[in-house]
Tab-separated table of C-alpha atoms and ligand atoms in Angstrom:
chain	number	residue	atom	x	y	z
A	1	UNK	CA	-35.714	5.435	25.588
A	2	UNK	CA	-38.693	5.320	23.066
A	3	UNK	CA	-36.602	6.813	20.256
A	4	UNK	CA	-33.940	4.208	20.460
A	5	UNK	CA	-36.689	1.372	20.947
A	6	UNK	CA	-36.867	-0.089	18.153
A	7	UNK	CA	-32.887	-0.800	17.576
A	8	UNK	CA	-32.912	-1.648	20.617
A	9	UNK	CA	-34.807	-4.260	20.170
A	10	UNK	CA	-33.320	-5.172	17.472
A	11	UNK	CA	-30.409	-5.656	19.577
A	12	UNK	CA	-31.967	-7.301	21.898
A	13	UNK	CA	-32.483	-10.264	19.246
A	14	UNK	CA	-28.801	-9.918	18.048
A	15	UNK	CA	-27.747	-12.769	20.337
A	16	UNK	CA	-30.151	-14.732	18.897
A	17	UNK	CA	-29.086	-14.084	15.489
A	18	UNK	CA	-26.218	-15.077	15.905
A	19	UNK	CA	-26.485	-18.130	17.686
A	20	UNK	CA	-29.015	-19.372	15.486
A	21	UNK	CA	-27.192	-20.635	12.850
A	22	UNK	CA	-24.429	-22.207	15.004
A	23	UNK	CA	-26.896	-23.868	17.477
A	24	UNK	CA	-28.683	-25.509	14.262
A	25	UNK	CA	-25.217	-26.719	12.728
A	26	UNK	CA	-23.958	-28.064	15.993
A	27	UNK	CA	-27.264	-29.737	17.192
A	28	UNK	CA	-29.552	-32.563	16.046
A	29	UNK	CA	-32.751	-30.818	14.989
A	30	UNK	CA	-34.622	-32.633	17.999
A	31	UNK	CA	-33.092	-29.690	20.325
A	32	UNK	CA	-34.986	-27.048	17.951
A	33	UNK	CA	-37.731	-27.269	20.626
A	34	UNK	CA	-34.883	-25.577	23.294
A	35	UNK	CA	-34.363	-23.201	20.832
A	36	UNK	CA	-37.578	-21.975	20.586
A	37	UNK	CA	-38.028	-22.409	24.559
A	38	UNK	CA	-35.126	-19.757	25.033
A	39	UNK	CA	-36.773	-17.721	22.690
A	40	UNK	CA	-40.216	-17.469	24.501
A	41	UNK	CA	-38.059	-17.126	28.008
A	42	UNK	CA	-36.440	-14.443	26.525
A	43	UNK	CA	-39.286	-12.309	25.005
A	44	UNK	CA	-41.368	-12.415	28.497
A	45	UNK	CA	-41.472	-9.138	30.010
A	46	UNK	CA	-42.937	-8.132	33.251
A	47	UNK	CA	-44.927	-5.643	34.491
A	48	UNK	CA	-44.097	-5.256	37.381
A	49	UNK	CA	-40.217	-5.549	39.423
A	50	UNK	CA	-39.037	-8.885	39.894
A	51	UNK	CA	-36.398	-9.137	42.211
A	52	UNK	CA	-33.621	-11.485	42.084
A	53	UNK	CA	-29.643	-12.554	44.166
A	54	UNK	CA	-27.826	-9.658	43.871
A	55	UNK	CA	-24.632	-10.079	41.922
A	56	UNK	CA	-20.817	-9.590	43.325
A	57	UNK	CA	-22.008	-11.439	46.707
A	58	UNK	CA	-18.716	-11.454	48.846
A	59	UNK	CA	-16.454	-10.061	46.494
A	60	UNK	CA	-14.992	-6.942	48.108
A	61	UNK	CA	-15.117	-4.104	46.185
A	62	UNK	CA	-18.542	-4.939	44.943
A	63	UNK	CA	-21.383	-3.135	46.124
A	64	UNK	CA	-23.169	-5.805	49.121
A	65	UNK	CA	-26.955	-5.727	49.437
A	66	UNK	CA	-29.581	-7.317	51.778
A	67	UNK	CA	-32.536	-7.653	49.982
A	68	UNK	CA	-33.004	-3.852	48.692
A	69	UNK	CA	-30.434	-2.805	51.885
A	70	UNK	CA	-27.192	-1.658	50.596
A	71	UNK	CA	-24.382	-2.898	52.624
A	72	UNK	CA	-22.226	-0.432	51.694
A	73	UNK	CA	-22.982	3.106	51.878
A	74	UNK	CA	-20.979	4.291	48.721
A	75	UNK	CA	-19.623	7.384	48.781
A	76	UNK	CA	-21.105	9.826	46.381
A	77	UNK	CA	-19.120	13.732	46.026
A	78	UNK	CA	-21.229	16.417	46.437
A	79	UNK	CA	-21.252	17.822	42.896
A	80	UNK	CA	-21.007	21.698	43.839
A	81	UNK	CA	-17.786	21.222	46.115
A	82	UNK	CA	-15.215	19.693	43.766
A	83	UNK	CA	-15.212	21.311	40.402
A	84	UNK	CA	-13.652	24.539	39.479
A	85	UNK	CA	-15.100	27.974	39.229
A	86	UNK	CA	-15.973	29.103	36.035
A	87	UNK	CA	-16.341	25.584	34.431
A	88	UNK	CA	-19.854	23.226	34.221
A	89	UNK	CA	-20.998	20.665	32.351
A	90	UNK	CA	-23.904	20.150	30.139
A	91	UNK	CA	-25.385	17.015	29.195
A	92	UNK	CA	-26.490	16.825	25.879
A	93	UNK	CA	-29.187	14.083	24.396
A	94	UNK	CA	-30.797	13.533	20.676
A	95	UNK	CA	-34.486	12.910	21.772
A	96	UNK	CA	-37.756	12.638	19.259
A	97	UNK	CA	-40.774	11.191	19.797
A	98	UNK	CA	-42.718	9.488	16.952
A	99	UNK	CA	-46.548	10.574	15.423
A	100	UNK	CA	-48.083	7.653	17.618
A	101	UNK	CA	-51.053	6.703	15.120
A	102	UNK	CA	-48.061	5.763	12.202
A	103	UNK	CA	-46.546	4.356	15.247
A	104	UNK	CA	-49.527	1.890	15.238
A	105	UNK	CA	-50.206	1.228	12.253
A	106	UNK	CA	-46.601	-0.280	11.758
A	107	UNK	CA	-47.416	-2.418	14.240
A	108	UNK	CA	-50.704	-3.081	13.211
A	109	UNK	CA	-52.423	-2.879	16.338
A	110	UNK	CA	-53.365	-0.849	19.444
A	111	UNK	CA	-50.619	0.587	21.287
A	112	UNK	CA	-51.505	-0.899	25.631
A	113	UNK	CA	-51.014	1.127	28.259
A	114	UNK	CA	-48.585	0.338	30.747
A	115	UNK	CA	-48.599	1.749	34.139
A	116	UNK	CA	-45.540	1.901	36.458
A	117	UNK	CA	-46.587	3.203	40.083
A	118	UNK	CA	-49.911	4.957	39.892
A	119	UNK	CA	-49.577	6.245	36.631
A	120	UNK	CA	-50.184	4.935	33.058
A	121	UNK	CA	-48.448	5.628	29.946
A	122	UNK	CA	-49.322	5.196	25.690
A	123	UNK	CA	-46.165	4.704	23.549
A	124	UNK	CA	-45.160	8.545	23.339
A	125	UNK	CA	-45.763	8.976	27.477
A	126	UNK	CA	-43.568	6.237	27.880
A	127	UNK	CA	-40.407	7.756	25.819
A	128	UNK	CA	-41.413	11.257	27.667
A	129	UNK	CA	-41.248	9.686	30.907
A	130	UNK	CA	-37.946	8.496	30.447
A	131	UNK	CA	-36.978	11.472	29.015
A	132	UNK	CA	-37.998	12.962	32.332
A	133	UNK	CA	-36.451	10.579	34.473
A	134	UNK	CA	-32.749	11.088	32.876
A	135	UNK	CA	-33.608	14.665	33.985
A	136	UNK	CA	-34.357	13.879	37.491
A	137	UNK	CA	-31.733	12.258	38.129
A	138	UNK	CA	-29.123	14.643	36.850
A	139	UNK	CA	-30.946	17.464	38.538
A	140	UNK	CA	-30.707	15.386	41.905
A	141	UNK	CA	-26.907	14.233	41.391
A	142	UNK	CA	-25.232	17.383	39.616
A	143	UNK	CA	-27.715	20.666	40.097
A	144	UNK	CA	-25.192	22.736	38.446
A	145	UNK	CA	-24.990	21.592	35.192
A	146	UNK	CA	-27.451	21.684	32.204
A	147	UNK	CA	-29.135	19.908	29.683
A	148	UNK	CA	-29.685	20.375	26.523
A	149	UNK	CA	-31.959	18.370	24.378
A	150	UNK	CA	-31.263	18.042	20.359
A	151	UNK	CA	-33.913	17.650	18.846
A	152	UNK	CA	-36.210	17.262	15.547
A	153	UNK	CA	-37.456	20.797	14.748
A	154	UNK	CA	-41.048	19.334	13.938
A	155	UNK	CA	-41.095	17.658	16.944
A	156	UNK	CA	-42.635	19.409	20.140
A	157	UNK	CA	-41.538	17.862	22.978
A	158	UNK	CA	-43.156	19.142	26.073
A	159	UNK	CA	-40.028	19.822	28.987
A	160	UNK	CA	-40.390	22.571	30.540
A	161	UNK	CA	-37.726	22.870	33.506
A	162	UNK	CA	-35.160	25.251	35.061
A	163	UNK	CA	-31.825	24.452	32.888
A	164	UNK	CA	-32.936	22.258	30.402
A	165	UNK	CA	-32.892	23.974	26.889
A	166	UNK	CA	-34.380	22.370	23.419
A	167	UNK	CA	-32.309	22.664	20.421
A	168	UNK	CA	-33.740	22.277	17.283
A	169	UNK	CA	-31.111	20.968	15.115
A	170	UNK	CA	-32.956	20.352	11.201
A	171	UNK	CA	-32.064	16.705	10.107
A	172	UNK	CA	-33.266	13.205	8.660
A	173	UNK	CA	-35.692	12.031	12.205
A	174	UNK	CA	-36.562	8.693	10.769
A	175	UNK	CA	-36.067	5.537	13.022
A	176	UNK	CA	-33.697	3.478	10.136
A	177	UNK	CA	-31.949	6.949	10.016
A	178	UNK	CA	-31.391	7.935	13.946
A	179	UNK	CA	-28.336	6.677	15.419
A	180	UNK	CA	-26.645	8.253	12.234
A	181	UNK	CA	-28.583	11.609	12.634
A	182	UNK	CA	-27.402	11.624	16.191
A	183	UNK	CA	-23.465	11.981	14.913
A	184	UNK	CA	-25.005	14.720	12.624
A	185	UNK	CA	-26.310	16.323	15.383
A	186	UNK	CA	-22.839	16.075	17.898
A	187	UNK	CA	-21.210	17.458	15.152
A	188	UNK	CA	-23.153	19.998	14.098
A	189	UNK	CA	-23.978	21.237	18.225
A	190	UNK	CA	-20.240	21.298	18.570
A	191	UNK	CA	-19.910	23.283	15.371
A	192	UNK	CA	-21.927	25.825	16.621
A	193	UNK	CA	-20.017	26.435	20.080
A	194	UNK	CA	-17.287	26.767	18.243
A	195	UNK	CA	-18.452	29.441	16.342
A	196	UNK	CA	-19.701	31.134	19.334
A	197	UNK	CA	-16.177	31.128	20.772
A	198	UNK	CA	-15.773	34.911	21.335
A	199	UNK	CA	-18.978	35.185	23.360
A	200	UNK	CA	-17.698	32.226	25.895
A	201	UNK	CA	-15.940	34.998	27.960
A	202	UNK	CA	-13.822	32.602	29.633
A	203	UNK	CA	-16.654	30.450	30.903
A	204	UNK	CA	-16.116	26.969	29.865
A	205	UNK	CA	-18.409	24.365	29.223
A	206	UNK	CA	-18.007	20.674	29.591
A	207	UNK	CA	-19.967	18.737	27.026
A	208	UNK	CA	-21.716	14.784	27.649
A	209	UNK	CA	-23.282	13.494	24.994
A	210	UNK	CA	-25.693	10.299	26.476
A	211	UNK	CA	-28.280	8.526	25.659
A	212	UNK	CA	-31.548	9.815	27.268
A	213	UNK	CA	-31.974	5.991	29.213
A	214	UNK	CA	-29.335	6.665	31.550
A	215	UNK	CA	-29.402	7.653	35.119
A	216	UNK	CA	-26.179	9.667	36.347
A	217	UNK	CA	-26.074	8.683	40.055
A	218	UNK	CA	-22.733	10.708	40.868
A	219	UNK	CA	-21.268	13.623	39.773
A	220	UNK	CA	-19.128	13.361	36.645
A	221	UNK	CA	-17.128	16.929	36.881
A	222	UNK	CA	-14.488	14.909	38.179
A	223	UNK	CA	-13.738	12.881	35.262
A	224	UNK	CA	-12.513	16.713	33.791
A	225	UNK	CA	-10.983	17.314	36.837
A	226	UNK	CA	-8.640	13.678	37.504
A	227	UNK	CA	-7.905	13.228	33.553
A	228	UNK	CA	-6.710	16.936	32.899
A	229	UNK	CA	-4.814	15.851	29.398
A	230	UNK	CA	-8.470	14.678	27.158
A	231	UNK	CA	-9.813	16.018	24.702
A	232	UNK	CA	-12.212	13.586	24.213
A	233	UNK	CA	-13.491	10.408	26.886
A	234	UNK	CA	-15.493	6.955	25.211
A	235	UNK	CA	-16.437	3.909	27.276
A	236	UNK	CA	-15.320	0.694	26.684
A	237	UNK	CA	-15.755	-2.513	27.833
A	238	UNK	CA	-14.193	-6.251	27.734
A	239	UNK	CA	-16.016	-7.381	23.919
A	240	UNK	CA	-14.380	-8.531	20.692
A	241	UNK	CA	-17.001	-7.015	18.110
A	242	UNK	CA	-18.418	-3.914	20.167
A	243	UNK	CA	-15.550	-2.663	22.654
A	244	UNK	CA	-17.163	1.008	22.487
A	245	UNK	CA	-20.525	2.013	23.500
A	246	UNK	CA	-21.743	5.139	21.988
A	247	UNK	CA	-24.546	5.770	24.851
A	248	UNK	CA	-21.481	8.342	26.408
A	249	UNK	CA	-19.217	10.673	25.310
A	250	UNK	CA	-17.477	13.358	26.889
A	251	UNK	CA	-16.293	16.428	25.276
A	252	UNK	CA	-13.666	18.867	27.098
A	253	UNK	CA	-14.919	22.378	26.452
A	254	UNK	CA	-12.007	23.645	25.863
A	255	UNK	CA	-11.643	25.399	21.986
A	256	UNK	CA	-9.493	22.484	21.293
A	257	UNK	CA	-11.312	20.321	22.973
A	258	UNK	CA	-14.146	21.066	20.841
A	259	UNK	CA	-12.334	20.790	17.567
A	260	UNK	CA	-10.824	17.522	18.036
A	261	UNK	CA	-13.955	16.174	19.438
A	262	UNK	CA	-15.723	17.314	16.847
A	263	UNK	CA	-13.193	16.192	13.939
A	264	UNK	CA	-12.918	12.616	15.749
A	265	UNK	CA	-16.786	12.340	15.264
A	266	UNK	CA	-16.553	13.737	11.407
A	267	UNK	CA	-13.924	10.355	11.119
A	268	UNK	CA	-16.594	8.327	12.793
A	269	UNK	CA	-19.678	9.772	10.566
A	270	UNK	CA	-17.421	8.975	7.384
A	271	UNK	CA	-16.931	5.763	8.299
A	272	UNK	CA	-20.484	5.092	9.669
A	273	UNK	CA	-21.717	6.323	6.017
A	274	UNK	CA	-19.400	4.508	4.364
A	275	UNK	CA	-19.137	1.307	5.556
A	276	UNK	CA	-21.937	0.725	8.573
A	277	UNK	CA	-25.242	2.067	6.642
A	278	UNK	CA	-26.464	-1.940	6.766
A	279	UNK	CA	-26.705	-1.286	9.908
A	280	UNK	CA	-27.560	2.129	10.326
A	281	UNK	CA	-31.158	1.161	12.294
A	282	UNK	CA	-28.791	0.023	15.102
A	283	UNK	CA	-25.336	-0.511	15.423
A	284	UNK	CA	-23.083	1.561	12.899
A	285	UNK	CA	-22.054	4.096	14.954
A	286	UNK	CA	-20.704	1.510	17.522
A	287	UNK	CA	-18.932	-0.343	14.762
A	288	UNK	CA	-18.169	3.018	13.423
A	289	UNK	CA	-16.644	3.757	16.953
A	290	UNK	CA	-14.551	0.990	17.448
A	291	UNK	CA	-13.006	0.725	13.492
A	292	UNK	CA	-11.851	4.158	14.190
A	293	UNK	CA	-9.788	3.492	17.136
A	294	UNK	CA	-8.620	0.008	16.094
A	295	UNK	CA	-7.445	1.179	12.612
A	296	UNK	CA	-4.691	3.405	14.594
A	297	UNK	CA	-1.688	1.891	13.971
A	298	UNK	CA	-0.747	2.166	18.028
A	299	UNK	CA	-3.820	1.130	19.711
A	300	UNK	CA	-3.674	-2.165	21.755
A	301	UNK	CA	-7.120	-3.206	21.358
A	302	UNK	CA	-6.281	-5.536	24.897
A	303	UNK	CA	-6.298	-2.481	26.683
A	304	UNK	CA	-9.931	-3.287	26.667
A	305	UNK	CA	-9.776	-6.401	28.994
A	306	UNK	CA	-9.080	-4.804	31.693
A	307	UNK	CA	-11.382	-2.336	33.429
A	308	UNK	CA	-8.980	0.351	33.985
A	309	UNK	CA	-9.164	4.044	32.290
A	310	UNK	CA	-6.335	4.776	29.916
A	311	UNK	CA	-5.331	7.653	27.642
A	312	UNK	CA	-4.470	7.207	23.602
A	313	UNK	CA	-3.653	9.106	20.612
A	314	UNK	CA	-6.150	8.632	17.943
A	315	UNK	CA	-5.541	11.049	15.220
A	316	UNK	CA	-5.644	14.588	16.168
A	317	UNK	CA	-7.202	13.694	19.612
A	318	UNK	CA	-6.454	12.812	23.313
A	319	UNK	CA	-9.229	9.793	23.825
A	320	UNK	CA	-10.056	8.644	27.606
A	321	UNK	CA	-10.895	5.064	27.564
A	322	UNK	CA	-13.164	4.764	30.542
A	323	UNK	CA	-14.860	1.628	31.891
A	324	UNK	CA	-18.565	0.913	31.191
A	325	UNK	CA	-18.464	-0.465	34.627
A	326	UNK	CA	-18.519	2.260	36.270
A	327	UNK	CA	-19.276	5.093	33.294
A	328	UNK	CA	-22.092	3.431	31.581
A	329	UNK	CA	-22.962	0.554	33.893
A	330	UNK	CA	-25.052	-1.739	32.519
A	331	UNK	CA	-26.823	-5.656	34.093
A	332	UNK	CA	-25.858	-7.962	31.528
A	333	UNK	CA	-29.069	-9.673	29.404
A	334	UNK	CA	-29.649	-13.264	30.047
A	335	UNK	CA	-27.298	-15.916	31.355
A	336	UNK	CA	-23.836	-13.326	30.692
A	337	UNK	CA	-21.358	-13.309	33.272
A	338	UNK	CA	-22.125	-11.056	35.949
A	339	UNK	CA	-19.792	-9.747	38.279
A	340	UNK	CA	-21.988	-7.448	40.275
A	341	UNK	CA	-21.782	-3.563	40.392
A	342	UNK	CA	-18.728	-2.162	41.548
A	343	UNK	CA	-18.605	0.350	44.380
A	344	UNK	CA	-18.034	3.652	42.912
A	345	UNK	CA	-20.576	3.114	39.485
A	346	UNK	CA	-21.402	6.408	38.029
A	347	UNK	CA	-23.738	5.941	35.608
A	348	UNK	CA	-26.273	3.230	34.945
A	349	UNK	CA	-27.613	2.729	31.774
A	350	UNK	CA	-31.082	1.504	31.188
A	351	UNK	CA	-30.361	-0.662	27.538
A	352	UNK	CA	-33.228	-2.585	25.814
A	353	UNK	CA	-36.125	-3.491	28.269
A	354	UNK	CA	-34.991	-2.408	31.019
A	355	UNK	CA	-37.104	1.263	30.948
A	356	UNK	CA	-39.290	0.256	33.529
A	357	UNK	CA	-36.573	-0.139	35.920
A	358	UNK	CA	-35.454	3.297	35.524
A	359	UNK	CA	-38.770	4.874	36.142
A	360	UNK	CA	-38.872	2.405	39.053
A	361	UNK	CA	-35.287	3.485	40.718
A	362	UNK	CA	-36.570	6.920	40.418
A	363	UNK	CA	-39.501	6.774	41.993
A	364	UNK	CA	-38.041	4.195	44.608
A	365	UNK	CA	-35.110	7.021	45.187
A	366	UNK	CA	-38.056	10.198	45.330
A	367	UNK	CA	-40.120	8.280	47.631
A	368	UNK	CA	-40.367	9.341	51.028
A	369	UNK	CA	-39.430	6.058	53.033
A	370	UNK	CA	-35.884	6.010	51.478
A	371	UNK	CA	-34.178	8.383	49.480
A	372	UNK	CA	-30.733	6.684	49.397
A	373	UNK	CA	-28.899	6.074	45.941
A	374	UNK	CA	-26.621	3.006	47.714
A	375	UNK	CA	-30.033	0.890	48.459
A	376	UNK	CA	-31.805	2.306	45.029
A	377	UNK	CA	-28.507	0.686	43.505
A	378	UNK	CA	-29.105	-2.483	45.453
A	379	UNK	CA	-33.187	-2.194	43.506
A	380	UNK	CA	-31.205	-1.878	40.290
A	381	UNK	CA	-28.550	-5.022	40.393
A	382	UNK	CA	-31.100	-7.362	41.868
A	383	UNK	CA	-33.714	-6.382	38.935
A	384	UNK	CA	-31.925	-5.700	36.322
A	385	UNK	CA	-31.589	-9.224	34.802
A	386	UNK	CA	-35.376	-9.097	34.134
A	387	UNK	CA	-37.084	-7.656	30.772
A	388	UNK	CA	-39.651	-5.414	31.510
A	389	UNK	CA	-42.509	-4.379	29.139
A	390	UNK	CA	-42.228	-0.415	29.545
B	1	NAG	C1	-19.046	-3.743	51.904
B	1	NAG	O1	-19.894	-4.337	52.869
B	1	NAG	C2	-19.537	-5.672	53.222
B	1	NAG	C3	-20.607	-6.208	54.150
B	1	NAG	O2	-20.829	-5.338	55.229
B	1	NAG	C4	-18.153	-5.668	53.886
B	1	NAG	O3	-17.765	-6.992	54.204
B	1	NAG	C5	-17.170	-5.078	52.879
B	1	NAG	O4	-15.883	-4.977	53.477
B	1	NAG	C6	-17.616	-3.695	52.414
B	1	NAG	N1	-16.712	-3.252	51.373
B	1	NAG	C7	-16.043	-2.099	51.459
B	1	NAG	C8	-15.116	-1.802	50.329
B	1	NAG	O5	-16.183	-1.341	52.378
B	2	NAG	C1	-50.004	11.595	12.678
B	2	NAG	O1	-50.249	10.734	11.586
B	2	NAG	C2	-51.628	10.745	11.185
B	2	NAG	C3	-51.798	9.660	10.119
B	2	NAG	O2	-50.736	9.660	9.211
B	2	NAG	C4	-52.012	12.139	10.687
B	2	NAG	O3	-53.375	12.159	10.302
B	2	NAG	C5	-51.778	13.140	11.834
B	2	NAG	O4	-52.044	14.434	11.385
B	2	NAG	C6	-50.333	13.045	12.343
B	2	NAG	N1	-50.187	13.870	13.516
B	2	NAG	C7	-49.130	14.643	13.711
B	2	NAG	C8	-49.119	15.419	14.976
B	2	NAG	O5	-48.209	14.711	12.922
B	3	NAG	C1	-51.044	4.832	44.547
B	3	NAG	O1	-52.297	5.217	45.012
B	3	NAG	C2	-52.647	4.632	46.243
B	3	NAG	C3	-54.100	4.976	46.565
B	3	NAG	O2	-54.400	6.276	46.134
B	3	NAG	C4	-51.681	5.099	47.317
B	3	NAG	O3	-52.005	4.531	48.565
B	3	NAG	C5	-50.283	4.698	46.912
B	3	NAG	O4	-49.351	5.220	47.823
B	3	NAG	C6	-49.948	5.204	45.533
B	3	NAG	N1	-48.691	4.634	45.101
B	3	NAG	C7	-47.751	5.374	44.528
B	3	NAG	C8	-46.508	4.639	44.134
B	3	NAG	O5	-47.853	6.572	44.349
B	4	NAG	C1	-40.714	13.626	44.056
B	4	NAG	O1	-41.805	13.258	44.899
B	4	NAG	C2	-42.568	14.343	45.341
B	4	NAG	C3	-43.549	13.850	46.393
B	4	NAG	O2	-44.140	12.635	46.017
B	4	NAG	C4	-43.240	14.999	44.148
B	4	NAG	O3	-44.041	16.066	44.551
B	4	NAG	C5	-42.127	15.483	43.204
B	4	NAG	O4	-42.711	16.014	42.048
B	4	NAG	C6	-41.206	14.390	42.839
B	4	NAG	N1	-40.058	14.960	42.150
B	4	NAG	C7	-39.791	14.694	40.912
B	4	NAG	C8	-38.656	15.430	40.324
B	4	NAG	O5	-40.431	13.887	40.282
């Protein structure tokens, strides 16, 4: 999304960064040239879909495409059938969009259009259209539930649809300031439904905090459903320095639920702010994340090696371990390993330049000539090794 652009960009380079200063000290300075080549291969984005193999060819329980034909017709629940009466889920996002003309002038030049199907978009229509999109597609794959944007209070972000509620929560907006401010703002929503614990009447409410660049293409009640015993559910996947992804977190609604969420994310804040603010443009609350679970004494960090969801003690609170693979699926950048996308993915998240695609999977899925998530998934692992410019 727009908001998180410029981190992610910043991430983006990371790789880089880091393999800079090995590649020079292990080769001759002749291969600089390479160095540079990767670079430029890297930074070229397209405008357009690029299609590539799909990953995961032959390997059974990996989705199998032909072309943009899914193979396999995965099963998706049908939200409304399988979760219990008097329980939903809301899906809660920090979203702010940035004065466009300061915008510019850090940049220090014109902001281009880009146009994805018949429509064009400036910097700030880009990060709304995204915005939109994550709507969509939770409206389309879980109609029950809700969505509730946090937000700057001096920003006036223009969504107006049936069960999606603004919430103004006052707070420091900048860009070098945002990933912390998002903590802030967890905390401080989950504060507040606390406090508002004798008007619940019973009625609980599932809380999932995501990133706004992620499409949920199958319903996630069940997660509260088949792992009864969390208070609180993180993804994870199979890497040393950044095991945890922050782009998901699930919060059982549940009064306890609530508080333990709430104090795990107080333990992350204080250690974001106390020893991640280097890198608070970015990263920190991913480092922040992952020191707080590997600092228990108990916790096997090669649990995360394997892809399989597990429950731990940390603190006060009952964490779910799930697996970005099929939580917070994501195509790998570059030349990664890439083992395809397995059967039963949930939710597919949209990282760095890879915007375009998700305005293109929507509009591939609300097109009239197909309107099937297995072959839009088929769109999204053959194309999502590409950088697009949206
Ligand atoms: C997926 O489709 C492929 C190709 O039709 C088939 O060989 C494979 O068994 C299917 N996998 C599952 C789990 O159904
Ligand atoms: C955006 O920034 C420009 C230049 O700083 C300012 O003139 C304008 O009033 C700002 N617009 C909004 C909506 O804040
Ligand atoms: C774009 O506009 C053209 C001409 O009006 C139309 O034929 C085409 O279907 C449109 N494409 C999309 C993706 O809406
Ligand atoms: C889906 O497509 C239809 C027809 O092109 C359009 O009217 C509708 O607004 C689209 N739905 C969403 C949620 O974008």
């Amino acid at each position: 999304m727009r908001v998180f652009s410029g981190w992610r960009r910043f991430l983006l380079c990371l790789p880089l960064i880091f393999f800079l200063p090995h590649i020079f000290s292990v080769l001759e300075l002749q291969q600089t040239s390479t160095v540079e080549d990767l670079h430029k291969k890297q930074t070229k984005k397209f405008d357009h879909l690029v299609l590539g193999p799909a990953a995961g060819e032959g390997l059974h329980d990996r989705l199998q495409c032909q072309g943009i034909k899914a193979l396999n017709k995965t099963q998706f629940s049908a939200s409304a059938n399988n979760f219990n009466f008097g329980e939903n889920i809301a899906f809660i996002t920090v979203f702010t969009t940035y004065n466009s003309s300061i915008d510019r002038t850090i940049n220090g030049k014109l902001r281009e259009l880009v146009t994805v199907g018949n429509t064009s978009y400036n910097k700030v229509e880009r990060s709304m259209a995204i915005l939109n999109v994550f709507i969509n597609f939770i409206q389309a794959t879980m109609p029950q539930s809700n969505i509730i944007i946090l937000t700057d209070p001096a920003s006036k972000l223009p969504v107006h649809k049936n069960r999606v509620t603004l919430y103004p929560i006052q707070g420091e907006y900048s860009r070098d300031k945002l990933m912390l401010q998002r903590i802030r703002s967890y905390i401080a929503f989950l504060e507040t439904r606390l406090q508002e614990h004798s008007q619940w009447q019973g009625h609980i409410n599932h809380y999932i905090f995501t990133d706004s660049d992620v499409a949920v293409v199958d319903d996630l009640g069940q997660i509260f459903n088949n792992y009864p015993n969390f208070h609180l559910a993180l993804t994870f996947r199979n890497n040393k320095e950044q095991p945890l992804n922050s782009g998901f977190i699930a919060v059982r609604g549940t009064p306890d639920g609530i508080r333990r969420g709430k104090v795990f994310l107080q333990e992350v804040l204080k250690v974001y702010s106390s020893k991640y603010m280097k890198a608070s443009r970015m990263l920190g609350d991913q480092l922040a994340l992952a020191w707080v679970v590997k600092s228990h004494p108990s916790f096997d960090a090669k649990r995360f090696t394997k892809p399989q969801a597990f429950l731990e003690k940390i603190g006060g609170a009952s964490v779910l371990f799930l697996p970005c693979a099929i939580y917070n699926w994501t195509p790998p950048e570059g030349a990664g390993q890439f083992h395809g996308m397995p059967l039963d993915v949930k939710v597919v998240h949209f990282k760095g330049s890879r915007k375009r695609l998700m305005l293109e999977s929507w509009n591939f899925l609300n097109s009239s000539s197909s309107s099937d998530i297995s072959d839009m998934l088929c769109l999204i692992l053959s194309s999502g090794r590409t950088k697009y410019d949206f």
